[in-house]
Amino acid sequence: MLEGQTAEAVLADKGYDTDSIVHYVKHCMKAVAVIPPKRNRIVQRLYEKDTYKMRNLIERAFNRFKHWRRIATRYDRCDSIFISSIALAAIAIWA
């Protein structure tokens, strides 16, 4: 899922707190893994709590896009038309 992707930071919830994912993000992607540790983790890792709070903004944006049926069900077969639909929805939501 992350192969070939580039980012400065990867924000994820506790479900993705595995050593293999954190190692891949840090070493292969050269990014910061902003993933809070699970409660039952023996060695609790530190993470940037302020950066993790930005994840909430991203989740709310996806929630707003899901209200647009064309985007939620992806009727468009062509990628460029689908991306244009997302841009149109973003303009309507935040303008």
PDB file of N, CA and C in Angstrom:
ATOM      1  N   MET A   1       0.820  -1.185   0.000  1.00  0.00           N
ATOM      2  CA  MET A   1       0.000   0.000   0.000  1.00  0.00           C
ATOM      3  C   MET A   1       0.870   1.257   0.000  1.00  0.00           C
ATOM      4  N   LEU A   2       1.974   1.243   0.683  1.00  0.00           N
ATOM      5  CA  LEU A   2       2.837   2.421   0.755  1.00  0.00           C
ATOM      6  C   LEU A   2       3.975   2.395  -0.256  1.00  0.00           C
ATOM      7  N   GLU A   3       4.125   1.305  -0.985  1.00  0.00           N
ATOM      8  CA  GLU A   3       5.243   1.189  -1.921  1.00  0.00           C
ATOM      9  C   GLU A   3       5.147   2.246  -3.009  1.00  0.00           C
ATOM     10  N   GLY A   4       6.260   2.927  -3.237  1.00  0.00           N
ATOM     11  CA  GLY A   4       6.315   3.942  -4.270  1.00  0.00           C
ATOM     12  C   GLY A   4       5.752   5.295  -3.865  1.00  0.00           C
ATOM     13  N   GLN A   5       5.272   5.418  -2.651  1.00  0.00           N
ATOM     14  CA  GLN A   5       4.705   6.676  -2.173  1.00  0.00           C
ATOM     15  C   GLN A   5       5.791   7.516  -1.516  1.00  0.00           C
ATOM     16  N   THR A   6       5.639   8.833  -1.592  1.00  0.00           N
ATOM     17  CA  THR A   6       6.556   9.739  -0.909  1.00  0.00           C
ATOM     18  C   THR A   6       5.748  10.655  -0.010  1.00  0.00           C
ATOM     19  N   ALA A   7       6.325  11.004   1.129  1.00  0.00           N
ATOM     20  CA  ALA A   7       5.653  11.894   2.072  1.00  0.00           C
ATOM     21  C   ALA A   7       6.669  12.391   3.086  1.00  0.00           C
ATOM     22  N   GLU A   8       6.328  13.486   3.740  1.00  0.00           N
ATOM     23  CA  GLU A   8       7.155  13.977   4.840  1.00  0.00           C
ATOM     24  C   GLU A   8       6.775  13.276   6.131  1.00  0.00           C
ATOM     25  N   ALA A   9       5.482  12.961   6.261  1.00  0.00           N
ATOM     26  CA  ALA A   9       4.988  12.278   7.453  1.00  0.00           C
ATOM     27  C   ALA A   9       3.831  11.375   7.057  1.00  0.00           C
ATOM     28  N   VAL A  10       3.682  10.271   7.776  1.00  0.00           N
ATOM     29  CA  VAL A  10       2.571   9.354   7.571  1.00  0.00           C
ATOM     30  C   VAL A  10       1.761   9.344   8.854  1.00  0.00           C
ATOM     31  N   LEU A  11       0.510   9.798   8.772  1.00  0.00           N
ATOM     32  CA  LEU A  11      -0.375   9.845   9.920  1.00  0.00           C
ATOM     33  C   LEU A  11      -1.315   8.653   9.854  1.00  0.00           C
ATOM     34  N   ALA A  12      -1.365   7.866  10.918  1.00  0.00           N
ATOM     35  CA  ALA A  12      -2.224   6.694  10.950  1.00  0.00           C
ATOM     36  C   ALA A  12      -2.690   6.456  12.381  1.00  0.00           C
ATOM     37  N   ASP A  13      -3.751   5.655  12.520  1.00  0.00           N
ATOM     38  CA  ASP A  13      -4.248   5.382  13.864  1.00  0.00           C
ATOM     39  C   ASP A  13      -3.529   4.183  14.472  1.00  0.00           C
ATOM     40  N   LYS A  14      -3.954   3.795  15.674  1.00  0.00           N
ATOM     41  CA  LYS A  14      -3.266   2.744  16.423  1.00  0.00           C
ATOM     42  C   LYS A  14      -3.304   1.388  15.727  1.00  0.00           C
ATOM     43  N   GLY A  15      -4.252   1.193  14.842  1.00  0.00           N
ATOM     44  CA  GLY A  15      -4.354  -0.070  14.118  1.00  0.00           C
ATOM     45  C   GLY A  15      -3.149  -0.351  13.236  1.00  0.00           C
ATOM     46  N   TYR A  16      -2.418   0.688  12.859  1.00  0.00           N
ATOM     47  CA  TYR A  16      -1.245   0.543  12.002  1.00  0.00           C
ATOM     48  C   TYR A  16       0.057   0.561  12.798  1.00  0.00           C
ATOM     49  N   ASP A  17      -0.020   0.430  14.102  1.00  0.00           N
ATOM     50  CA  ASP A  17       1.176   0.438  14.943  1.00  0.00           C
ATOM     51  C   ASP A  17       1.814  -0.946  14.959  1.00  0.00           C
ATOM     52  N   THR A  18       2.517  -1.256  13.892  1.00  0.00           N
ATOM     53  CA  THR A  18       3.295  -2.490  13.833  1.00  0.00           C
ATOM     54  C   THR A  18       4.739  -2.111  13.529  1.00  0.00           C
ATOM     55  N   ASP A  19       5.648  -2.932  13.992  1.00  0.00           N
ATOM     56  CA  ASP A  19       7.067  -2.645  13.772  1.00  0.00           C
ATOM     57  C   ASP A  19       7.409  -2.590  12.285  1.00  0.00           C
ATOM     58  N   SER A  20       6.778  -3.450  11.489  1.00  0.00           N
ATOM     59  CA  SER A  20       7.101  -3.478  10.058  1.00  0.00           C
ATOM     60  C   SER A  20       6.652  -2.195   9.352  1.00  0.00           C
ATOM     61  N   ILE A  21       5.478  -1.680   9.686  1.00  0.00           N
ATOM     62  CA  ILE A  21       4.997  -0.446   9.052  1.00  0.00           C
ATOM     63  C   ILE A  21       5.839   0.739   9.489  1.00  0.00           C
ATOM     64  N   VAL A  22       6.119   0.840  10.777  1.00  0.00           N
ATOM     65  CA  VAL A  22       6.923   1.954  11.283  1.00  0.00           C
ATOM     66  C   VAL A  22       8.323   1.911  10.669  1.00  0.00           C
ATOM     67  N   HIS A  23       8.906   0.721  10.568  1.00  0.00           N
ATOM     68  CA  HIS A  23      10.238   0.579   9.967  1.00  0.00           C
ATOM     69  C   HIS A  23      10.207   0.990   8.495  1.00  0.00           C
ATOM     70  N   TYR A  24       9.191   0.559   7.759  1.00  0.00           N
ATOM     71  CA  TYR A  24       9.096   0.900   6.340  1.00  0.00           C
ATOM     72  C   TYR A  24       8.968   2.406   6.145  1.00  0.00           C
ATOM     73  N   VAL A  25       8.135   3.046   6.955  1.00  0.00           N
ATOM     74  CA  VAL A  25       7.937   4.497   6.830  1.00  0.00           C
ATOM     75  C   VAL A  25       9.234   5.236   7.123  1.00  0.00           C
ATOM     76  N   LYS A  26       9.929   4.833   8.175  1.00  0.00           N
ATOM     77  CA  LYS A  26      11.150   5.544   8.569  1.00  0.00           C
ATOM     78  C   LYS A  26      12.308   5.312   7.605  1.00  0.00           C
ATOM     79  N   HIS A  27      12.520   4.074   7.192  1.00  0.00           N
ATOM     80  CA  HIS A  27      13.723   3.755   6.426  1.00  0.00           C
ATOM     81  C   HIS A  27      13.518   3.756   4.912  1.00  0.00           C
ATOM     82  N   CYS A  28      12.415   3.245   4.433  1.00  0.00           N
ATOM     83  CA  CYS A  28      12.202   3.176   2.985  1.00  0.00           C
ATOM     84  C   CYS A  28      11.605   4.466   2.431  1.00  0.00           C
ATOM     85  N   MET A  29      10.656   5.041   3.154  1.00  0.00           N
ATOM     86  CA  MET A  29      10.028   6.275   2.678  1.00  0.00           C
ATOM     87  C   MET A  29      10.764   7.520   3.148  1.00  0.00           C
ATOM     88  N   LYS A  30      11.641   7.352   4.123  1.00  0.00           N
ATOM     89  CA  LYS A  30      12.367   8.491   4.719  1.00  0.00           C
ATOM     90  C   LYS A  30      11.385   9.543   5.239  1.00  0.00           C
ATOM     91  N   ALA A  31      10.361   9.076   5.929  1.00  0.00           N
ATOM     92  CA  ALA A  31       9.324   9.960   6.463  1.00  0.00           C
ATOM     93  C   ALA A  31       9.181   9.724   7.961  1.00  0.00           C
ATOM     94  N   VAL A  32       8.454  10.598   8.605  1.00  0.00           N
ATOM     95  CA  VAL A  32       8.189  10.483  10.036  1.00  0.00           C
ATOM     96  C   VAL A  32       6.906   9.675  10.216  1.00  0.00           C
ATOM     97  N   ALA A  33       6.950   8.648  11.041  1.00  0.00           N
ATOM     98  CA  ALA A  33       5.771   7.836  11.326  1.00  0.00           C
ATOM     99  C   ALA A  33       5.043   8.435  12.524  1.00  0.00           C
ATOM    100  N   VAL A  34       3.923   9.077  12.264  1.00  0.00           N
ATOM    101  CA  VAL A  34       3.126   9.679  13.334  1.00  0.00           C
ATOM    102  C   VAL A  34       1.980   8.717  13.622  1.00  0.00           C
ATOM    103  N   ILE A  35       2.304   7.680  14.378  1.00  0.00           N
ATOM    104  CA  ILE A  35       1.354   6.622  14.706  1.00  0.00           C
ATOM    105  C   ILE A  35       1.406   6.416  16.212  1.00  0.00           C
ATOM    106  N   PRO A  36       0.305   6.668  16.923  1.00  0.00           N
ATOM    107  CA  PRO A  36       0.341   6.454  18.366  1.00  0.00           C
ATOM    108  C   PRO A  36       0.497   4.968  18.687  1.00  0.00           C
ATOM    109  N   PRO A  37       1.233   4.653  19.745  1.00  0.00           N
ATOM    110  CA  PRO A  37       1.439   3.241  20.088  1.00  0.00           C
ATOM    111  C   PRO A  37       0.189   2.624  20.709  1.00  0.00           C
ATOM    112  N   LYS A  38       0.037   1.324  20.475  1.00  0.00           N
ATOM    113  CA  LYS A  38      -1.070   0.606  21.112  1.00  0.00           C
ATOM    114  C   LYS A  38      -0.820   0.542  22.609  1.00  0.00           C
ATOM    115  N   ARG A  39      -1.881   0.379  23.358  1.00  0.00           N
ATOM    116  CA  ARG A  39      -1.749   0.327  24.814  1.00  0.00           C
ATOM    117  C   ARG A  39      -0.967  -0.881  25.292  1.00  0.00           C
ATOM    118  N   ASN A  40      -1.112  -1.991  24.583  1.00  0.00           N
ATOM    119  CA  ASN A  40      -0.455  -3.223  25.035  1.00  0.00           C
ATOM    120  C   ASN A  40       0.959  -3.379  24.484  1.00  0.00           C
ATOM    121  N   ARG A  41       1.501  -2.357  23.849  1.00  0.00           N
ATOM    122  CA  ARG A  41       2.878  -2.402  23.334  1.00  0.00           C
ATOM    123  C   ARG A  41       3.831  -2.404  24.522  1.00  0.00           C
ATOM    124  N   ILE A  42       4.804  -3.295  24.508  1.00  0.00           N
ATOM    125  CA  ILE A  42       5.737  -3.423  25.628  1.00  0.00           C
ATOM    126  C   ILE A  42       6.587  -2.164  25.761  1.00  0.00           C
ATOM    127  N   VAL A  43       7.176  -1.718  24.662  1.00  0.00           N
ATOM    128  CA  VAL A  43       7.970  -0.487  24.668  1.00  0.00           C
ATOM    129  C   VAL A  43       7.149   0.588  23.959  1.00  0.00           C
ATOM    130  N   GLN A  44       6.692   1.563  24.718  1.00  0.00           N
ATOM    131  CA  GLN A  44       5.875   2.635  24.150  1.00  0.00           C
ATOM    132  C   GLN A  44       6.752   3.591  23.343  1.00  0.00           C
ATOM    133  N   ARG A  45       6.394   3.791  22.073  1.00  0.00           N
ATOM    134  CA  ARG A  45       7.124   4.729  21.228  1.00  0.00           C
ATOM    135  C   ARG A  45       6.594   6.140  21.445  1.00  0.00           C
ATOM    136  N   LEU A  46       7.442   7.119  21.184  1.00  0.00           N
ATOM    137  CA  LEU A  46       7.009   8.509  21.214  1.00  0.00           C
ATOM    138  C   LEU A  46       6.502   8.894  19.828  1.00  0.00           C
ATOM    139  N   TYR A  47       5.547   9.810  19.784  1.00  0.00           N
ATOM    140  CA  TYR A  47       5.043  10.310  18.510  1.00  0.00           C
ATOM    141  C   TYR A  47       4.667  11.773  18.683  1.00  0.00           C
ATOM    142  N   GLU A  48       4.580  12.491  17.594  1.00  0.00           N
ATOM    143  CA  GLU A  48       4.284  13.918  17.629  1.00  0.00           C
ATOM    144  C   GLU A  48       2.776  14.121  17.782  1.00  0.00           C
ATOM    145  N   LYS A  49       2.347  14.459  18.987  1.00  0.00           N
ATOM    146  CA  LYS A  49       0.920  14.584  19.259  1.00  0.00           C
ATOM    147  C   LYS A  49       0.291  15.749  18.506  1.00  0.00           C
ATOM    148  N   ASP A  50       1.024  16.840  18.356  1.00  0.00           N
ATOM    149  CA  ASP A  50       0.473  17.989  17.634  1.00  0.00           C
ATOM    150  C   ASP A  50       0.259  17.666  16.156  1.00  0.00           C
ATOM    151  N   THR A  51       1.188  16.945  15.571  1.00  0.00           N
ATOM    152  CA  THR A  51       1.036  16.550  14.172  1.00  0.00           C
ATOM    153  C   THR A  51      -0.094  15.544  14.023  1.00  0.00           C
ATOM    154  N   TYR A  52      -0.258  14.652  14.999  1.00  0.00           N
ATOM    155  CA  TYR A  52      -1.315  13.646  14.935  1.00  0.00           C
ATOM    156  C   TYR A  52      -2.694  14.289  14.972  1.00  0.00           C
ATOM    157  N   LYS A  53      -2.822  15.433  15.611  1.00  0.00           N
ATOM    158  CA  LYS A  53      -4.115  16.120  15.669  1.00  0.00           C
ATOM    159  C   LYS A  53      -4.579  16.551  14.283  1.00  0.00           C
ATOM    160  N   MET A  54      -3.641  16.728  13.347  1.00  0.00           N
ATOM    161  CA  MET A  54      -4.008  17.086  11.977  1.00  0.00           C
ATOM    162  C   MET A  54      -4.773  15.960  11.291  1.00  0.00           C
ATOM    163  N   ARG A  55      -4.622  14.746  11.768  1.00  0.00           N
ATOM    164  CA  ARG A  55      -5.321  13.604  11.189  1.00  0.00           C
ATOM    165  C   ARG A  55      -6.827  13.807  11.265  1.00  0.00           C
ATOM    166  N   ASN A  56      -7.297  14.461  12.319  1.00  0.00           N
ATOM    167  CA  ASN A  56      -8.716  14.734  12.476  1.00  0.00           C
ATOM    168  C   ASN A  56      -9.238  15.592  11.323  1.00  0.00           C
ATOM    169  N   LEU A  57      -8.464  16.579  10.892  1.00  0.00           N
ATOM    170  CA  LEU A  57      -8.873  17.418   9.763  1.00  0.00           C
ATOM    171  C   LEU A  57      -9.014  16.593   8.487  1.00  0.00           C
ATOM    172  N   ILE A  58      -8.087  15.670   8.293  1.00  0.00           N
ATOM    173  CA  ILE A  58      -8.125  14.824   7.104  1.00  0.00           C
ATOM    174  C   ILE A  58      -9.346  13.911   7.145  1.00  0.00           C
ATOM    175  N   GLU A  59      -9.630  13.327   8.304  1.00  0.00           N
ATOM    176  CA  GLU A  59     -10.787  12.442   8.447  1.00  0.00           C
ATOM    177  C   GLU A  59     -12.086  13.198   8.184  1.00  0.00           C
ATOM    178  N   ARG A  60     -12.184  14.431   8.674  1.00  0.00           N
ATOM    179  CA  ARG A  60     -13.396  15.224   8.442  1.00  0.00           C
ATOM    180  C   ARG A  60     -13.550  15.586   6.970  1.00  0.00           C
ATOM    181  N   ALA A  61     -12.433  15.822   6.279  1.00  0.00           N
ATOM    182  CA  ALA A  61     -12.504  16.120   4.843  1.00  0.00           C
ATOM    183  C   ALA A  61     -13.038  14.913   4.072  1.00  0.00           C
ATOM    184  N   PHE A  62     -12.536  13.714   4.385  1.00  0.00           N
ATOM    185  CA  PHE A  62     -13.043  12.512   3.726  1.00  0.00           C
ATOM    186  C   PHE A  62     -14.526  12.309   4.028  1.00  0.00           C
ATOM    187  N   ASN A  63     -14.941  12.620   5.249  1.00  0.00           N
ATOM    188  CA  ASN A  63     -16.347  12.492   5.610  1.00  0.00           C
ATOM    189  C   ASN A  63     -17.211  13.412   4.756  1.00  0.00           C
ATOM    190  N   ARG A  64     -16.761  14.631   4.524  1.00  0.00           N
ATOM    191  CA  ARG A  64     -17.528  15.562   3.689  1.00  0.00           C
ATOM    192  C   ARG A  64     -17.587  15.090   2.243  1.00  0.00           C
ATOM    193  N   PHE A  65     -16.502  14.519   1.759  1.00  0.00           N
ATOM    194  CA  PHE A  65     -16.512  14.012   0.383  1.00  0.00           C
ATOM    195  C   PHE A  65     -17.470  12.835   0.226  1.00  0.00           C
ATOM    196  N   LYS A  66     -17.656  12.046   1.266  1.00  0.00           N
ATOM    197  CA  LYS A  66     -18.550  10.893   1.182  1.00  0.00           C
ATOM    198  C   LYS A  66     -20.007  11.302   1.010  1.00  0.00           C
ATOM    199  N   HIS A  67     -20.342  12.534   1.331  1.00  0.00           N
ATOM    200  CA  HIS A  67     -21.702  13.023   1.126  1.00  0.00           C
ATOM    201  C   HIS A  67     -21.986  13.271  -0.360  1.00  0.00           C
ATOM    202  N   TRP A  68     -20.959  13.356  -1.163  1.00  0.00           N
ATOM    203  CA  TRP A  68     -21.109  13.530  -2.603  1.00  0.00           C
ATOM    204  C   TRP A  68     -21.154  12.139  -3.228  1.00  0.00           C
ATOM    205  N   ARG A  69     -22.324  11.734  -3.690  1.00  0.00           N
ATOM    206  CA  ARG A  69     -22.534  10.379  -4.174  1.00  0.00           C
ATOM    207  C   ARG A  69     -21.597  10.012  -5.321  1.00  0.00           C
ATOM    208  N   ARG A  70     -21.358  10.946  -6.228  1.00  0.00           N
ATOM    209  CA  ARG A  70     -20.503  10.672  -7.383  1.00  0.00           C
ATOM    210  C   ARG A  70     -19.088  10.291  -6.947  1.00  0.00           C
ATOM    211  N   ILE A  71     -18.606  10.902  -5.865  1.00  0.00           N
ATOM    212  CA  ILE A  71     -17.260  10.608  -5.376  1.00  0.00           C
ATOM    213  C   ILE A  71     -17.259   9.339  -4.528  1.00  0.00           C
ATOM    214  N   ALA A  72     -18.277   9.184  -3.679  1.00  0.00           N
ATOM    215  CA  ALA A  72     -18.324   8.030  -2.777  1.00  0.00           C
ATOM    216  C   ALA A  72     -18.412   6.711  -3.542  1.00  0.00           C
ATOM    217  N   THR A  73     -19.149   6.698  -4.648  1.00  0.00           N
ATOM    218  CA  THR A  73     -19.310   5.455  -5.405  1.00  0.00           C
ATOM    219  C   THR A  73     -18.406   5.376  -6.622  1.00  0.00           C
ATOM    220  N   ARG A  74     -17.725   6.452  -6.935  1.00  0.00           N
ATOM    221  CA  ARG A  74     -16.812   6.584  -8.072  1.00  0.00           C
ATOM    222  C   ARG A  74     -17.440   6.085  -9.368  1.00  0.00           C
ATOM    223  N   TYR A  75     -18.394   6.862  -9.847  1.00  0.00           N
ATOM    224  CA  TYR A  75     -19.023   6.554 -11.128  1.00  0.00           C
ATOM    225  C   TYR A  75     -18.077   6.786 -12.301  1.00  0.00           C
ATOM    226  N   ASP A  76     -17.141   7.708 -12.165  1.00  0.00           N
ATOM    227  CA  ASP A  76     -16.248   8.068 -13.266  1.00  0.00           C
ATOM    228  C   ASP A  76     -15.189   6.992 -13.473  1.00  0.00           C
ATOM    229  N   ARG A  77     -15.024   6.567 -14.701  1.00  0.00           N
ATOM    230  CA  ARG A  77     -14.010   5.559 -15.009  1.00  0.00           C
ATOM    231  C   ARG A  77     -12.654   6.191 -15.270  1.00  0.00           C
ATOM    232  N   CYS A  78     -12.665   7.381 -15.813  1.00  0.00           N
ATOM    233  CA  CYS A  78     -11.426   8.070 -16.151  1.00  0.00           C
ATOM    234  C   CYS A  78     -10.878   8.792 -14.910  1.00  0.00           C
ATOM    235  N   ASP A  79      -9.598   8.605 -14.627  1.00  0.00           N
ATOM    236  CA  ASP A  79      -8.988   9.210 -13.442  1.00  0.00           C
ATOM    237  C   ASP A  79      -9.067  10.729 -13.455  1.00  0.00           C
ATOM    238  N   SER A  80      -8.848  11.328 -14.617  1.00  0.00           N
ATOM    239  CA  SER A  80      -8.850  12.794 -14.674  1.00  0.00           C
ATOM    240  C   SER A  80     -10.233  13.363 -14.381  1.00  0.00           C
ATOM    241  N   ILE A  81     -11.283  12.691 -14.814  1.00  0.00           N
ATOM    242  CA  ILE A  81     -12.640  13.161 -14.528  1.00  0.00           C
ATOM    243  C   ILE A  81     -12.950  12.976 -13.046  1.00  0.00           C
ATOM    244  N   PHE A  82     -12.491  11.874 -12.463  1.00  0.00           N
ATOM    245  CA  PHE A  82     -12.716  11.644 -11.035  1.00  0.00           C
ATOM    246  C   PHE A  82     -12.013  12.702 -10.188  1.00  0.00           C
ATOM    247  N   ILE A  83     -10.773  13.026 -10.531  1.00  0.00           N
ATOM    248  CA  ILE A  83     -10.038  14.059  -9.796  1.00  0.00           C
ATOM    249  C   ILE A  83     -10.713  15.413  -9.972  1.00  0.00           C
ATOM    250  N   SER A  84     -11.247  15.671 -11.163  1.00  0.00           N
ATOM    251  CA  SER A  84     -11.986  16.917 -11.391  1.00  0.00           C
ATOM    252  C   SER A  84     -13.250  16.966 -10.545  1.00  0.00           C
ATOM    253  N   SER A  85     -13.906  15.824 -10.370  1.00  0.00           N
ATOM    254  CA  SER A  85     -15.097  15.768  -9.513  1.00  0.00           C
ATOM    255  C   SER A  85     -14.736  16.075  -8.064  1.00  0.00           C
ATOM    256  N   ILE A  86     -13.597  15.570  -7.615  1.00  0.00           N
ATOM    257  CA  ILE A  86     -13.138  15.862  -6.255  1.00  0.00           C
ATOM    258  C   ILE A  86     -12.846  17.347  -6.106  1.00  0.00           C
ATOM    259  N   ALA A  87     -12.207  17.937  -7.108  1.00  0.00           N
ATOM    260  CA  ALA A  87     -11.910  19.374  -7.060  1.00  0.00           C
ATOM    261  C   ALA A  87     -13.192  20.194  -7.035  1.00  0.00           C
ATOM    262  N   LEU A  88     -14.176  19.802  -7.831  1.00  0.00           N
ATOM    263  CA  LEU A  88     -15.455  20.511  -7.854  1.00  0.00           C
ATOM    264  C   LEU A  88     -16.163  20.409  -6.501  1.00  0.00           C
ATOM    265  N   ALA A  89     -16.145  19.226  -5.906  1.00  0.00           N
ATOM    266  CA  ALA A  89     -16.759  19.049  -4.589  1.00  0.00           C
ATOM    267  C   ALA A  89     -16.035  19.873  -3.535  1.00  0.00           C
ATOM    268  N   ALA A  90     -14.710  19.920  -3.598  1.00  0.00           N
ATOM    269  CA  ALA A  90     -13.938  20.712  -2.631  1.00  0.00           C
ATOM    270  C   ALA A  90     -14.272  22.189  -2.753  1.00  0.00           C
ATOM    271  N   ILE A  91     -14.429  22.666  -3.976  1.00  0.00           N
ATOM    272  CA  ILE A  91     -14.799  24.074  -4.172  1.00  0.00           C
ATOM    273  C   ILE A  91     -16.176  24.342  -3.582  1.00  0.00           C
ATOM    274  N   ALA A  92     -17.111  23.437  -3.818  1.00  0.00           N
ATOM    275  CA  ALA A  92     -18.468  23.628  -3.302  1.00  0.00           C
ATOM    276  C   ALA A  92     -18.521  23.548  -1.780  1.00  0.00           C
ATOM    277  N   ILE A  93     -17.697  22.696  -1.193  1.00  0.00           N
ATOM    278  CA  ILE A  93     -17.715  22.522   0.265  1.00  0.00           C
ATOM    279  C   ILE A  93     -17.052  23.689   0.973  1.00  0.00           C
ATOM    280  N   TRP A  94     -15.875  24.084   0.518  1.00  0.00           N
ATOM    281  CA  TRP A  94     -15.083  25.056   1.268  1.00  0.00           C
ATOM    282  C   TRP A  94     -15.097  26.475   0.706  1.00  0.00           C
ATOM    283  N   ALA A  95     -15.835  26.711  -0.352  1.00  0.00           N
ATOM    284  CA  ALA A  95     -15.870  28.078  -0.902  1.00  0.00           C
ATOM    285  C   ALA A  95     -17.030  28.868  -0.345  1.00  0.00           C
TER     286      ALA A  95
END
